[in-house]
Protein backbone atom coordinates (compact mmCIF):
# COMPACT_ATOMS: atom_id res chain seq x y z
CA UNK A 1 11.74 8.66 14.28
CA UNK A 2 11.91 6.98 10.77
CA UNK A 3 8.92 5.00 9.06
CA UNK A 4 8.55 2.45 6.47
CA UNK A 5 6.16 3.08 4.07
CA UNK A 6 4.32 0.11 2.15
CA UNK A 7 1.95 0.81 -0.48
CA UNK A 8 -0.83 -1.82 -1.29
CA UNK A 9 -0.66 -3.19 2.42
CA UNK A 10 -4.35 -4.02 2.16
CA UNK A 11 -3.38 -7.17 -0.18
CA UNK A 12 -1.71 -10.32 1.17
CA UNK A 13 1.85 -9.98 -0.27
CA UNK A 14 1.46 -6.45 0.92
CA UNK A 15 0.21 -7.32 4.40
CA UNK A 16 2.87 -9.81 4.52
CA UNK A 17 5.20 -6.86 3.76
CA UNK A 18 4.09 -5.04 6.65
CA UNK A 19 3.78 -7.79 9.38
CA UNK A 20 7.84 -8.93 8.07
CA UNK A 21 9.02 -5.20 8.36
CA UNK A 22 6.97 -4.66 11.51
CA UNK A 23 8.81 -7.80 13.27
CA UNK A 24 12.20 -6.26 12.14
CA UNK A 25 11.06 -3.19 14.91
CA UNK A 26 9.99 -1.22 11.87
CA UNK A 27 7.40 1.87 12.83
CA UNK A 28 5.25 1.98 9.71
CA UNK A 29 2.76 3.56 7.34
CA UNK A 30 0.57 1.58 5.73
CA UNK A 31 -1.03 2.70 2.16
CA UNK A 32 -4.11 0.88 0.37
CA UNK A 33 -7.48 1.26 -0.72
CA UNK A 34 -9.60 -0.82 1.70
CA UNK A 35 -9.64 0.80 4.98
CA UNK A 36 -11.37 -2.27 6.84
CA UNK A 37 -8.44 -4.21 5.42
CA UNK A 38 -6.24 -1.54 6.85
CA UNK A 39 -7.37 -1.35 10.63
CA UNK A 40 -7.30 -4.65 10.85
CA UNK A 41 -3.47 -5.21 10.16
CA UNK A 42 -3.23 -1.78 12.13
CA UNK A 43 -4.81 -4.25 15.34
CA UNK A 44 -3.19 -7.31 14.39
CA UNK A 45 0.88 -5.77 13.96
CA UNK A 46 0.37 -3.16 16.77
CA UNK A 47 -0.88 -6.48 19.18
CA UNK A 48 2.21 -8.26 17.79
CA UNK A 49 4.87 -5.38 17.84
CA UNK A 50 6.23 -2.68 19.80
CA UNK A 51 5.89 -0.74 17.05
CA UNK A 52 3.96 2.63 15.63
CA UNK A 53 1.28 1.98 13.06
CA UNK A 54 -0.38 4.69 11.16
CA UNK A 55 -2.34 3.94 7.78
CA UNK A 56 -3.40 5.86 4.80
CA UNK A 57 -6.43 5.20 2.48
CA UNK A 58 -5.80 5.95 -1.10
CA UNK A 59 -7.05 4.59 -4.44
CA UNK A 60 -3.95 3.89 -7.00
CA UNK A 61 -6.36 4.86 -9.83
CA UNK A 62 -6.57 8.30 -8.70
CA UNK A 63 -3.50 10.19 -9.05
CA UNK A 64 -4.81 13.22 -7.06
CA UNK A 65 -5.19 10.84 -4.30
CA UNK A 66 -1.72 9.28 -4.34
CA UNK A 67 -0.11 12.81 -4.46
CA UNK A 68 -2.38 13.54 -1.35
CA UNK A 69 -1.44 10.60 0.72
CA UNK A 70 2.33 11.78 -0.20
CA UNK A 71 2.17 15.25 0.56
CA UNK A 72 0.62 13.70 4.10
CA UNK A 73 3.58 11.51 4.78
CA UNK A 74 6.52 14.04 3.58
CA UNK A 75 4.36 16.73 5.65
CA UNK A 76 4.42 14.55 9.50
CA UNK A 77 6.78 11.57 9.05
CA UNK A 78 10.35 10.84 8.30
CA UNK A 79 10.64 7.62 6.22
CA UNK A 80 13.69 5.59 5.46
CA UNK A 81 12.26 2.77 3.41
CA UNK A 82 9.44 2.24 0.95
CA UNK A 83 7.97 -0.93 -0.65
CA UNK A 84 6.07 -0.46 -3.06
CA UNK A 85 3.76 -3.41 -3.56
CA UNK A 86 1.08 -3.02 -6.26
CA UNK A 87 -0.43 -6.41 -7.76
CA UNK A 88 -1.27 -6.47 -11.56
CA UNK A 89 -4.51 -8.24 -11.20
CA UNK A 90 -4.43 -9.67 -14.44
CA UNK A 91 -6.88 -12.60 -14.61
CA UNK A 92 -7.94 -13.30 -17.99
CA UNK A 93 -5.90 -13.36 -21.13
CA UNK A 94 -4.29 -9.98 -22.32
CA UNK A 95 -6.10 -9.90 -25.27
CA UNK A 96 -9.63 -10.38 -23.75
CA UNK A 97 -9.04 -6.84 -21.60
CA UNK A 98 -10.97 -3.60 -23.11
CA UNK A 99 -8.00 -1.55 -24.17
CA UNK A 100 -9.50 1.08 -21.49
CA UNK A 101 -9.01 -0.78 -18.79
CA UNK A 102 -5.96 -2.32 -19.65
CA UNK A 103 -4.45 0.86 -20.05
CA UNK A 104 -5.88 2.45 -16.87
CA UNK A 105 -4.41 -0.91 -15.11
CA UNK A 106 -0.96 -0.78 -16.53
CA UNK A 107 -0.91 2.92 -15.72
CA UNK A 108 -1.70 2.36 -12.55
CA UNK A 109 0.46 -0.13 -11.55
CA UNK A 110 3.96 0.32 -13.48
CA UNK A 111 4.04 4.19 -14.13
């Protein structure tokens, strides 16, 4: 049985991901940070679709968690598609960011 995979599901566009894949007949595996955020477009997809819904909590910042969640999904699942959904979260103007956090944030998202 094949999955789709979609990283950063616990934001709108991402959750938007999910629910548009999930319509499609998609089983899926759901990836963010915010587990509340997670069950409750587990509820909401799995009351919608005849589908299989499984999530993973992990924190993009952490590398050691990412590989984690992977090893977890190459371990149990067989996936066929991946979207890969990380917002930049850039609010203010570039040059107002501590060069710390910019870097952590740009690492995080487009490495």
């Amino acid at each position: 049985m094949n999955f789709s995979v979609v990283r950063g599901a616990d934001t709108a566009w991402g959750g938007a991901f999910a629910k548009a894949v999930a319509a499609h007949g998609r089983h899926l595996i759901l990836i963010g940070s915010k587990e509340v955020a997670l069950e409750a477009l587990v509820r909401e997809i799995v009351q919608k679709h005849r589908v299989l819904v499984h999530y993973l909590v992990a924190d993009d910042a952490d590398t050691g968690s990412i590989i984690a969640a992977s090893e977890r999904i190459n371990d149990r699942f067989e996936v066929d598609l991946l979207i890969n959904y990380a917002e930049t979260g850039f609010h203010q103007r570039l040059e107002e960011y501590d060069i710390r956090a910019l870097d952590r944030k740009l690492k995080t998202n487009h490495a």
